[in-house]
Short mmCIF file of C-alpha atoms and ligand atoms in Angstrom, two decimals:
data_model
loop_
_atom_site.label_atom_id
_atom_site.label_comp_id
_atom_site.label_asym_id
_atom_site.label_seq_id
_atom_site.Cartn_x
_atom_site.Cartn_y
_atom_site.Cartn_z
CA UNK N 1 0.00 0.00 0.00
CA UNK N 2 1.02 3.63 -1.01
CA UNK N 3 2.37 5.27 2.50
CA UNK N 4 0.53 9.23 2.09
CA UNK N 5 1.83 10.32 4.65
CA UNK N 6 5.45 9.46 6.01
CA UNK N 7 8.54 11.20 3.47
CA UNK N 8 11.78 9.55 3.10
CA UNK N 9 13.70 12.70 2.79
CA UNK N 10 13.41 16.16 3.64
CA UNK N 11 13.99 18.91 0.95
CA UNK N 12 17.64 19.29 1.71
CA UNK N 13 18.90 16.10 2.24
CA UNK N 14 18.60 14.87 -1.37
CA UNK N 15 21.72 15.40 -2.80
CA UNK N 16 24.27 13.25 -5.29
CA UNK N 17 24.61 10.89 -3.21
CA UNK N 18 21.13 9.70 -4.05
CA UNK N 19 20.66 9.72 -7.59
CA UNK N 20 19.43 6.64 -8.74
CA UNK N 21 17.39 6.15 -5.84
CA UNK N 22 13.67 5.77 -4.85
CA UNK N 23 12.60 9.31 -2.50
CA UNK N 24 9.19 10.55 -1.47
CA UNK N 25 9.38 14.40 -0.40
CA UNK N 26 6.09 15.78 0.98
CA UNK N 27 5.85 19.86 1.02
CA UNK N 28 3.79 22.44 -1.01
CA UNK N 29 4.11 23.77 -4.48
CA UNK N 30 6.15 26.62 -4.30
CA UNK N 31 5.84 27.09 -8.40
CA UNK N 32 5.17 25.18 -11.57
CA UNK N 33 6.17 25.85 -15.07
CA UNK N 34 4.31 23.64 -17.79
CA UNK N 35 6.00 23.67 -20.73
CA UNK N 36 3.89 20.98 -22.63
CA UNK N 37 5.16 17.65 -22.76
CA UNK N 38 6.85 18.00 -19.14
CA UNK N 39 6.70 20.67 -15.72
CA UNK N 40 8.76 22.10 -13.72
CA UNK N 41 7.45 22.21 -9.91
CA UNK N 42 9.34 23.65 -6.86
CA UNK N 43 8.44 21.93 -3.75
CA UNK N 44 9.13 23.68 -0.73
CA UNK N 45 9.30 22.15 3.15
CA UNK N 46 10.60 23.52 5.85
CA UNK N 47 14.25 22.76 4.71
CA UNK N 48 13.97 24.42 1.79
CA UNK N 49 13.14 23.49 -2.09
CA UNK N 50 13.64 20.67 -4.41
CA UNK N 51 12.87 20.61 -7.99
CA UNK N 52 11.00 18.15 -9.00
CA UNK N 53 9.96 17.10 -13.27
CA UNK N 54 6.65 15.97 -14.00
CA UNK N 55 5.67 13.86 -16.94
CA UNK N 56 2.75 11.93 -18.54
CA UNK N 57 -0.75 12.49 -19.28
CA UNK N 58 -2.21 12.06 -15.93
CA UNK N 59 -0.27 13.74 -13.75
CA UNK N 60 0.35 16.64 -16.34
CA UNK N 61 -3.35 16.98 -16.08
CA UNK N 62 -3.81 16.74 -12.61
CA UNK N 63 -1.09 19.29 -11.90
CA UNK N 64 -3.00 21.93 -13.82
CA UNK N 65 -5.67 21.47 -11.93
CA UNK N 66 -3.85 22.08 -8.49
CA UNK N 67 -3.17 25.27 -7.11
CA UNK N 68 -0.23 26.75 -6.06
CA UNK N 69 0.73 26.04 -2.07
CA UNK N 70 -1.49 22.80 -2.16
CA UNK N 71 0.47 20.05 -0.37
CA UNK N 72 1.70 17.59 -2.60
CA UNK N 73 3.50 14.14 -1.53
CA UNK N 74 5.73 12.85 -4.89
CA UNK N 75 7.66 9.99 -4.96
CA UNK N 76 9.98 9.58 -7.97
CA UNK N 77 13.90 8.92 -8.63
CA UNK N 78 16.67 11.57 -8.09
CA UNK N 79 18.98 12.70 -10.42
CA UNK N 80 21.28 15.28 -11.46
CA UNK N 81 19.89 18.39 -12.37
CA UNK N 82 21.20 21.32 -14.90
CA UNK N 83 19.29 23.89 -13.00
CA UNK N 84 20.95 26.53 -11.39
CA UNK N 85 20.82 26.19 -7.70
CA UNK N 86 20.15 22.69 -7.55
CA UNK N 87 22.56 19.96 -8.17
CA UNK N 88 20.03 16.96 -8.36
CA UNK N 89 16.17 16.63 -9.10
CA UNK N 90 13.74 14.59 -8.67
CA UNK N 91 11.87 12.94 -11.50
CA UNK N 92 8.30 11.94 -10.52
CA UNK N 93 6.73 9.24 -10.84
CA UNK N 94 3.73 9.43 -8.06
CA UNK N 95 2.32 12.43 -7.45
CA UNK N 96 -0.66 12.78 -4.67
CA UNK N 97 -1.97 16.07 -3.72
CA UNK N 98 -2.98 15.63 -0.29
CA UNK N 99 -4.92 19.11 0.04
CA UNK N 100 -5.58 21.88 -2.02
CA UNK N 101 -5.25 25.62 -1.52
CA UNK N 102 -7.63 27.86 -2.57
CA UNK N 103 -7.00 30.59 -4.93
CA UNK N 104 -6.40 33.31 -4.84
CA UNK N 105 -4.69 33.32 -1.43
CA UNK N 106 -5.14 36.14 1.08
CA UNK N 107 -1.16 36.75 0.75
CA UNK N 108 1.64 35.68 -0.89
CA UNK N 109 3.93 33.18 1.10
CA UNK N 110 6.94 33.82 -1.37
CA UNK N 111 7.25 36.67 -0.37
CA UNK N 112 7.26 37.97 -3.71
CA UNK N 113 4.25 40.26 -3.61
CA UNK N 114 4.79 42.06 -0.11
CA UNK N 115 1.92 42.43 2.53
CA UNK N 116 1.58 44.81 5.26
CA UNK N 117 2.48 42.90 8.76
CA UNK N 118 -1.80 43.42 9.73
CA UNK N 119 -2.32 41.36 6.64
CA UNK N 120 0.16 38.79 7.00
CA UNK N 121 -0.76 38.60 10.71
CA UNK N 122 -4.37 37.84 9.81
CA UNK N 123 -3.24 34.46 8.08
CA UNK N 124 -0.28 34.15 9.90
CA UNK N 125 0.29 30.41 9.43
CA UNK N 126 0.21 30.59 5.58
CA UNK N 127 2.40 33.40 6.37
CA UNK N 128 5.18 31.38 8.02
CA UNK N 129 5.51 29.24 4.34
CA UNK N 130 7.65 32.53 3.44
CA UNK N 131 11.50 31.25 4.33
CA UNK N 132 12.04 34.67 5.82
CA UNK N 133 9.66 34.42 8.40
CA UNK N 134 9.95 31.18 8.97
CA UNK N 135 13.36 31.34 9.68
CA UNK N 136 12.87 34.20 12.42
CA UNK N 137 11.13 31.81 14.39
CA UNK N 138 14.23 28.95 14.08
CA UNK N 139 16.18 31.79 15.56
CA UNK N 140 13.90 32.65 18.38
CA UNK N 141 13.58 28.61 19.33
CA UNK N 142 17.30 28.47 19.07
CA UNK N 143 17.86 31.31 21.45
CA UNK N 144 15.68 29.66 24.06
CA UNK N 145 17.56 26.49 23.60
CA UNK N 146 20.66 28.67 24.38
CA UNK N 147 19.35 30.65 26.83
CA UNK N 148 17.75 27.70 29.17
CA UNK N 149 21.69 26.06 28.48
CA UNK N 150 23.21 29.00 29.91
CA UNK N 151 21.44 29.96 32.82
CA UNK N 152 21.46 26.13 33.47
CA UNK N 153 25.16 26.18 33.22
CA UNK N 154 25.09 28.33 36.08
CA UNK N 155 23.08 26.82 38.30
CA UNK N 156 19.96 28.15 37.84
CA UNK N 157 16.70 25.70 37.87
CA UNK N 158 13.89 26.59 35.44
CA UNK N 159 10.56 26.67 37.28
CA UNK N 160 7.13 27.40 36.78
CA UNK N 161 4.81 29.89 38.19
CA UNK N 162 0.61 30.56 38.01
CA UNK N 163 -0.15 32.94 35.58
CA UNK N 164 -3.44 33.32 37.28
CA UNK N 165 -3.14 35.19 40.66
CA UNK N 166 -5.11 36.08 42.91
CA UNK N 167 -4.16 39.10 44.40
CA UNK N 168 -2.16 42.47 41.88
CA UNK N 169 1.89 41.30 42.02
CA UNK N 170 3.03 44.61 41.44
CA UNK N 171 0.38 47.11 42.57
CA UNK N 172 -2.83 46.97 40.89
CA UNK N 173 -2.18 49.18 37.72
CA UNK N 174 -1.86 47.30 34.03
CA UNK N 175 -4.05 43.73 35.62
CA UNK N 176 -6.01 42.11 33.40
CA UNK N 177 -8.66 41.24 35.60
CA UNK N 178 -11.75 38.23 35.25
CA UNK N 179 -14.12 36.72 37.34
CA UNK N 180 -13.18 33.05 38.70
CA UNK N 181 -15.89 31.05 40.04
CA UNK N 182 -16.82 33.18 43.07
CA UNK N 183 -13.98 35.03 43.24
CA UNK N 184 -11.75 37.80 40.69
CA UNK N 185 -8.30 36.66 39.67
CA UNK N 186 -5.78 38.49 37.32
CA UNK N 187 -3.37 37.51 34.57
CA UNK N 188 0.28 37.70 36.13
CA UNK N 189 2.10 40.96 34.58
CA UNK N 190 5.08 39.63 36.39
CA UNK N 191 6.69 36.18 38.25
CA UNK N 192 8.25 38.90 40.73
CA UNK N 193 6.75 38.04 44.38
CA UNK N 194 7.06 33.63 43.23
CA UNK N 195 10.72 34.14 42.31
CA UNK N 196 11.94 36.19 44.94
CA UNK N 197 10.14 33.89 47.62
CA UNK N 198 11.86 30.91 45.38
CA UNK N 199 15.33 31.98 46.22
CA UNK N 200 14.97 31.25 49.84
CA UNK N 201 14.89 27.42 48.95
CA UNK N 202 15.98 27.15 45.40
CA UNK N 203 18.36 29.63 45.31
CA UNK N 204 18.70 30.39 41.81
CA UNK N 205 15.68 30.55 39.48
CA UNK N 206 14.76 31.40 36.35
CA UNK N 207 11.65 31.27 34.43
CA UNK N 208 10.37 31.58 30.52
CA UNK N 209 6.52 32.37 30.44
CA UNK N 210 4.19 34.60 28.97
CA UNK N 211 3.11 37.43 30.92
CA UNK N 212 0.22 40.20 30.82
CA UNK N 213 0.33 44.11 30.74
CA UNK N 214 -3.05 45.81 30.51
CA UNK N 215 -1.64 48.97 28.96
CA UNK N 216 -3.11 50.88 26.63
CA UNK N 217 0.03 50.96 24.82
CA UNK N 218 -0.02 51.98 20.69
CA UNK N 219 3.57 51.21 20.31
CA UNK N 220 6.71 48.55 18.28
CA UNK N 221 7.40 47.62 21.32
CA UNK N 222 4.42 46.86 23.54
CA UNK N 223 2.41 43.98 23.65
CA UNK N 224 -0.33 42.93 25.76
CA UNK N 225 1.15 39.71 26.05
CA UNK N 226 4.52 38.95 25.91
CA UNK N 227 7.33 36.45 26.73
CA UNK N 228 9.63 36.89 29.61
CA UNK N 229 13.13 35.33 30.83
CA UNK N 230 13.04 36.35 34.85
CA UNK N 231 16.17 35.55 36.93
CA UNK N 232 16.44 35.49 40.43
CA UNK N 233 19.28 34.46 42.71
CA UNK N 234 19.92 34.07 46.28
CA UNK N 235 23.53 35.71 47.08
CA UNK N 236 24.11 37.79 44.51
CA UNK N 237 24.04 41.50 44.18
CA UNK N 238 22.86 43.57 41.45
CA UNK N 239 26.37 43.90 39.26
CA UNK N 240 26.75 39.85 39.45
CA UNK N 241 22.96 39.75 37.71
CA UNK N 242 24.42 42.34 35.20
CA UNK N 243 27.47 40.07 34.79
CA UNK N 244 25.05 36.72 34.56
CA UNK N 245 22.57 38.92 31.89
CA UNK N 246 25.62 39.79 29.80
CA UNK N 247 27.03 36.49 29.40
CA UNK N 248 23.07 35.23 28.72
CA UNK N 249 23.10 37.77 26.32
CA UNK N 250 26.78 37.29 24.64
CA UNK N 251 26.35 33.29 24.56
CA UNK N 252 22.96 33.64 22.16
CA UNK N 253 24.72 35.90 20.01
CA UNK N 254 27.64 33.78 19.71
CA UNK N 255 25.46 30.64 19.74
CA UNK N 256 23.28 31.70 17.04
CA UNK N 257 26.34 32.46 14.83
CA UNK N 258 27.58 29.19 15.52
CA UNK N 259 24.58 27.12 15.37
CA UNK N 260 22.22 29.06 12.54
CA UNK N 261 24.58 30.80 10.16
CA UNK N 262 22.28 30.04 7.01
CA UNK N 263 19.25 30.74 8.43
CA UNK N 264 20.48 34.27 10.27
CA UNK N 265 21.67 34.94 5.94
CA UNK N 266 17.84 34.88 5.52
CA UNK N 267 16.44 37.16 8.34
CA UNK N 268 19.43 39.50 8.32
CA UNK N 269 21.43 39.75 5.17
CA UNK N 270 24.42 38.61 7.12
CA UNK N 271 25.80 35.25 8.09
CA UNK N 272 26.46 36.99 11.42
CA UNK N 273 24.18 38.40 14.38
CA UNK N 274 25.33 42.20 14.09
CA UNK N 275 26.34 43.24 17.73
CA UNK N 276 28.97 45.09 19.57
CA UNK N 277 28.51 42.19 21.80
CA UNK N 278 30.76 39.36 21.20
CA UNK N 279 34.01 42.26 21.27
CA UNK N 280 33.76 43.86 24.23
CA UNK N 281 31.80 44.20 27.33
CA UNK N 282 28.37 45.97 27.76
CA UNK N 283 28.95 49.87 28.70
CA UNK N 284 27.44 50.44 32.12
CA UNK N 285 26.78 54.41 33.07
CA UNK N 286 25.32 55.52 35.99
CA UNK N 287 21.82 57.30 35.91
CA UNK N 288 23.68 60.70 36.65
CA UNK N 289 25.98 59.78 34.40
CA UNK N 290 22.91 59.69 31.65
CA UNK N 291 22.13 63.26 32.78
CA UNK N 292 25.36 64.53 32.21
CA UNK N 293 25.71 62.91 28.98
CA UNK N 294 22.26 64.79 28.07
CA UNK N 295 23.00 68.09 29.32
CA UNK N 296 25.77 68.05 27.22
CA UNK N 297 23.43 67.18 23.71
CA UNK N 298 21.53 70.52 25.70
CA UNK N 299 18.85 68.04 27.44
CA UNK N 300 18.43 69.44 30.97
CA UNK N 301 16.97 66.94 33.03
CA UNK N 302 16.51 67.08 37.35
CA UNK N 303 17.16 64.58 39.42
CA UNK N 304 14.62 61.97 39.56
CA UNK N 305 13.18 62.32 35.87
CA UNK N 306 12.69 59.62 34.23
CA UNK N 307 14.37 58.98 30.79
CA UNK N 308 12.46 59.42 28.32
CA UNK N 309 12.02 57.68 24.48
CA UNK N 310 13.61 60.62 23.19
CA UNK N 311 15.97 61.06 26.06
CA UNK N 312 16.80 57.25 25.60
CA UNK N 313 17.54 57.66 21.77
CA UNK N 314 20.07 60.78 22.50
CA UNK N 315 22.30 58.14 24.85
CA UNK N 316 21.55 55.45 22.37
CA UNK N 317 23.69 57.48 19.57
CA UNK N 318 26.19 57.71 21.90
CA UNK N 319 26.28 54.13 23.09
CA UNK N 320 25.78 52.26 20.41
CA UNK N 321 24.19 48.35 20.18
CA UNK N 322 23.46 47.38 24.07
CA UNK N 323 24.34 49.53 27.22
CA UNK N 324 23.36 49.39 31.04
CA UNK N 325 22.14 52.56 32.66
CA UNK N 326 22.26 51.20 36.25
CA UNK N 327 21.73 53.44 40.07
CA UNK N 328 18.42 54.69 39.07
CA UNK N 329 16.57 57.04 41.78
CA UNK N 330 14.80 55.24 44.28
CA UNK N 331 11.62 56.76 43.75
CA UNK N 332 11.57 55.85 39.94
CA UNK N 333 11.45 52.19 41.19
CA UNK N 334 9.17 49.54 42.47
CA UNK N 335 8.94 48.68 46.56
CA UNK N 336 11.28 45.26 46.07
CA UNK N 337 14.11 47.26 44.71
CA UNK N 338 17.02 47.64 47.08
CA UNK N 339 18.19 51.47 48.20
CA UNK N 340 22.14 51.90 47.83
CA UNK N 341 23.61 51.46 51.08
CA UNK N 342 26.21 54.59 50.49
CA UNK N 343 22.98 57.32 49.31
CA UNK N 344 19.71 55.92 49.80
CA UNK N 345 18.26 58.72 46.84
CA UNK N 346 19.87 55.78 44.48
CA UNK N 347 18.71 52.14 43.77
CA UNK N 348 20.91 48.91 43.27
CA UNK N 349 18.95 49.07 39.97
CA UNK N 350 19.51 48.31 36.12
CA UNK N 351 18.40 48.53 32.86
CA UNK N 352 20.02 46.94 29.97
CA UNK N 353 19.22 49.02 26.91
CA UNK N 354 19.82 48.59 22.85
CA UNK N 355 19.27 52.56 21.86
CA UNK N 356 16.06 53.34 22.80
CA UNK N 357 14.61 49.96 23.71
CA UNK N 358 14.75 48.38 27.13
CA UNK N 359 15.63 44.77 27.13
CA UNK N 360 16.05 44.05 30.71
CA UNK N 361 14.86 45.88 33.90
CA UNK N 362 16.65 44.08 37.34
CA UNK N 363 18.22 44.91 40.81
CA UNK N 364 18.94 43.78 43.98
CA UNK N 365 16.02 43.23 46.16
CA UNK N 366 14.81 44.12 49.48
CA UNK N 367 14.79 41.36 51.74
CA UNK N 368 13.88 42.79 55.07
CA UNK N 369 10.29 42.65 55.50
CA UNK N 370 9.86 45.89 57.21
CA UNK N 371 11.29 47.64 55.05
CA UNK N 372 9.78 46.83 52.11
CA UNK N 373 6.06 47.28 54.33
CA UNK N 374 7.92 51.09 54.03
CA UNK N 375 8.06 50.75 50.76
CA UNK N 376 4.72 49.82 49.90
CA UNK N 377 3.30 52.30 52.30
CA UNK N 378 5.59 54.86 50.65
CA UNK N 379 4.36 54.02 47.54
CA UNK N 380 0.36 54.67 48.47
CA UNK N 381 0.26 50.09 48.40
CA UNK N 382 -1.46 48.54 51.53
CA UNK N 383 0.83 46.31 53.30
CA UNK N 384 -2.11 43.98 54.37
CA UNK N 385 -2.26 43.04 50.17
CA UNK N 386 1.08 41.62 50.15
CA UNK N 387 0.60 39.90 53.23
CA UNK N 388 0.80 36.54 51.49
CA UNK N 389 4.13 37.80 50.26
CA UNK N 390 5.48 39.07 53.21
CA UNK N 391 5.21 35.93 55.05
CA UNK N 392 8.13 34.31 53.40
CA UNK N 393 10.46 36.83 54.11
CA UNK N 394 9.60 35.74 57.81
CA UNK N 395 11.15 32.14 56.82
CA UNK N 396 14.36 33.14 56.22
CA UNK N 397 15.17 35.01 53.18
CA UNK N 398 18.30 35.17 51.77
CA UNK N 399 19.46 38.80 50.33
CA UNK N 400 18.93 38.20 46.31
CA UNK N 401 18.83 39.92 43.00
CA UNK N 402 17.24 39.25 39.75
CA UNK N 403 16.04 40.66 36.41
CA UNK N 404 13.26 40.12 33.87
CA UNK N 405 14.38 40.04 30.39
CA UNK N 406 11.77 40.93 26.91
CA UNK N 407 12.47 38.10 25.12
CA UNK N 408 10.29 39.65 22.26
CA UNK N 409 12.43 42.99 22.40
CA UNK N 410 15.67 40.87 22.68
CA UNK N 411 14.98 39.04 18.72
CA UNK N 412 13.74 42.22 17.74
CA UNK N 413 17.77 43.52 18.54
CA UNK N 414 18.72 40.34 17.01
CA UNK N 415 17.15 40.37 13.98
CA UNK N 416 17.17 43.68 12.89
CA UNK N 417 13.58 43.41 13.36
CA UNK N 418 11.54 47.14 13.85
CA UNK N 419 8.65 46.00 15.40
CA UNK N 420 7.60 43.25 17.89
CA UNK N 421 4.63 41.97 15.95
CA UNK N 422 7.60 40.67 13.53
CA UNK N 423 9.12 38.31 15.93
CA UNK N 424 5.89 37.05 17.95
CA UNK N 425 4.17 34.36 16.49
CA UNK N 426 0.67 35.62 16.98
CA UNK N 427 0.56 39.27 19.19
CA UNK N 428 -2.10 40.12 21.33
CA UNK N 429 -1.95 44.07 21.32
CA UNK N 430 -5.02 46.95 22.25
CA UNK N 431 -6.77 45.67 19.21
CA UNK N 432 -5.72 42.07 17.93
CA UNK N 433 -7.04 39.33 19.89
CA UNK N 434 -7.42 37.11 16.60
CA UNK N 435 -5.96 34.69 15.27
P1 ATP V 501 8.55 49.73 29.37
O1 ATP V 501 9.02 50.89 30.23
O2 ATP V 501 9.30 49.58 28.09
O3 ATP V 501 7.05 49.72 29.17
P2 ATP V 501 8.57 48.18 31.79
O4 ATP V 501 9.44 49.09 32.60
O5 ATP V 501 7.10 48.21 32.03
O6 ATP V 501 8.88 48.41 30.21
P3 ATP V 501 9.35 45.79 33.16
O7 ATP V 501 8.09 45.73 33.95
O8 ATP V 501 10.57 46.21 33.88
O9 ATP V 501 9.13 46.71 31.89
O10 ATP V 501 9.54 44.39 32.43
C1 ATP V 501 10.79 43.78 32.16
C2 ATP V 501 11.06 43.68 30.66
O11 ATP V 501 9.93 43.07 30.01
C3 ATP V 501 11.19 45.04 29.97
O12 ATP V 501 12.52 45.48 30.05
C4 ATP V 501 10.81 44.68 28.54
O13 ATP V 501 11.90 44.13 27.83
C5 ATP V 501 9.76 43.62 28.71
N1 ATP V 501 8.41 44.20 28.61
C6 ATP V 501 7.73 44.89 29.56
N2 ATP V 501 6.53 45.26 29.14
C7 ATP V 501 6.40 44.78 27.89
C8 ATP V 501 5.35 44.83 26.92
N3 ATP V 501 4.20 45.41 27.16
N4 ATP V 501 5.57 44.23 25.71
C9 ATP V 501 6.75 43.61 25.45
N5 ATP V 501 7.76 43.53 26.33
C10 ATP V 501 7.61 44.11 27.53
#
């Protein structure tokens, strides 16, 4: 019996090797040229093409009557080829279409005819068939591989926390907020409060998750939801987070050099990820340094501003590719962050920039329980909220530091890419909720 379904080879594994022998290849028509007695086709799968000559009557005919994209499965016998770009062929000699495409198609997967991103996002899997986009995707599964291998190799545990709370992490602004059973729950915006309480056990954490910002945010950078790589660690201050984010940071550039050179050609024009990163080490300026560096580009800003876009931009022509601003006012920051022992005005605080965009927001953290009930008072928070919180830091908790990194914002840096919707798979923003 015919097999429909399982392929002997994928699209780039046939090669001289095989000629003279039996292959199925299962993928969608890319193209077709008829030119009467025979046709071209280009089958594409996620490895790429293979061109593939059709003859006789039958399946002449029933190629004219298939659409472009369909999904084909043909079985025939390889040999060398004359075409440019491909060294061997594959002459057919079964060909099943397994399901057709419509036509005309609500974009063009090759790429050829270019869509705006709304468009392609509305068919977003037929999307993906373009190589291109595809291929950002490889990259952003890669760098998880890497990242989860680095933070391993330092002893960090990956762990898992609800993403339905019960009570606001972070102060109630930017919940998403829905009734459960008899009671109202939220969508986490954060992991914050579980991986701080973590580190008094686990020591060093890190999770990957999706998490949930109810901010009325028009921007190429915001999404409603989006994916985050948090950090925390027992025993470690602030600088050794920066240290830990850096090398995260340097080993998926590297990595993805290494690993994905081909497909990086595709999403970037380059065999190579284009960062200052791999040659020297991450600037770090203070937030007063930032001022001074403004005032002198005639940006006068007072203590305890915060930086803004345009602000950000101005120290991101100076510092070019990634940067730290780090010491950030106290005030600027959230209750958990950690005052500077030598001026309490500053924080044991960082942000890892790439020009304007902020990649990665950490610190050390508070870890006496009165003072952060200071904090949160400070702050216009009710103590009695967090009290579910505060109890841990009753058990025992170790001083600790952490970070969350935008792992949306981070392939947007590494693949060139201008806006987030480019490198997230299907965004949820202010107005798309579908697909
Ligand atoms: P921003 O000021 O850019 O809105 P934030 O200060 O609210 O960010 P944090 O709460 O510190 O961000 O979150 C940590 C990291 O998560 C940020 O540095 C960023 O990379 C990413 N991030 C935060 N909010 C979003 C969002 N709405 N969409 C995509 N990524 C986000």
């Amino acid at each position: 019996m015919v097999d429909h379904i399982h392929r002997s080879h994928f699209a780039s594994q046939l090669n001289e090797t095989l000629v003279g022998q039996n292959v199925s290849i299962g993928g969608w028509i890319e193209d077709a040229r008829d030119i009467g007695k025979l046709a071209f086709l280009i089958i594409r799968d996620i490895t790429g093409t293979v061109q593939a000559i059709v003859t006789g009557h039958d399946n002449l005919q029933l190629l004219k009557s298939t659409p472009r994209q369909s999904i084909v499965m043909i079985s025939g016998f390889v040999q060398n080829s004359k075409a440019k770009g491909f060294p061997v062929e594959l002459k057919v000699e079964v060909l099943n279409v397994l399901s057709r495409s419509t036509h005309p198609l609500p974009i063009d997967p090759t790429g050829r005819v270019e869509s705006a991103i709304d468009k392609r996002l509305d068919s977003r899997a037929l999307d993906l068939r373009n190589p291109k986009v595809a291929a950002i995707f490889s990259l952003r599964s890669e760098a998880l591989q890497i990242i989860k291998e680095s933070l391993h190799s330092k002893r960090f545990i990956e762990v898992n926390t609800p993403k339905i709370i019960g009570s606001a992490s972070e102060g109630g602004a930017n919940l998403f907020s829905f009734p459960y059973f008899k009671k109202k729950a939220y969508l986490a915006q954060s992991p914050q409060l579980y991986k701080e309480q973590l580190t008094l056990a686990l020591d060093r954490v890190f999770e990957i998750g999706p998490y949930f910002r109810a901010e009325n945010s028009h921007t190429v950078r915001h999404l409603t939801e989006f994916i985050s790589v948090d950090i925390e660690a027992a025993f470690l201050d602030y600088e050794d987070i920066m240290d830990i984010i850096e090398e995260v940071i340097r080993d998926v550039a590297l990595g993805l050099n290494e690993r994905c050179s081909s497909i990086l050609q595709l999403v970037t024009d380059s065999k190579k990820i284009v960062t200052s990163i791999h040659k020297s080490r991450i600037d770090r300026l203070t937030y007063e340094q930032c001022l001074e560096e403004l005032a002198r580009e005639g940006e006068k800003l007072e203590f305890g501003d915060d930086l803004s876009d345009a602000s950000l931009r101005k120290l991101g022509e100076i510092h070019q590719g990634f940067y730290f601003i780090m010491d950030w006012p106290l005030k600027l920051k959230p209750f958990y962050i950690h005052e500077r022992e030598d001026n309490s005005k500053l924080s044991k605080s960082f942000d890892l920039q790439y020009g304007y965009l902020e990649i990665v927001s950490g610190g050390r953290r508070q870890h006496d329980s009165s003072k952060i009930r200071a904090r949160l008072i400070e702050q216009g928070l009710d103590p009695a909220n967090f009290s579910e919180h505060l109890k841990a830091f009753d058990w025992g908790m170790p001083p600790h530091s952490g970070c969350g990194l935008g792992f949306d914002r981070l392939m947007m840096t590494l693949t060139n890419s201008q806006n987030i919707r480019d490198v997230v798979l299907y965004p949820r923003d202010t107005d798309r909720i579908i697909p």
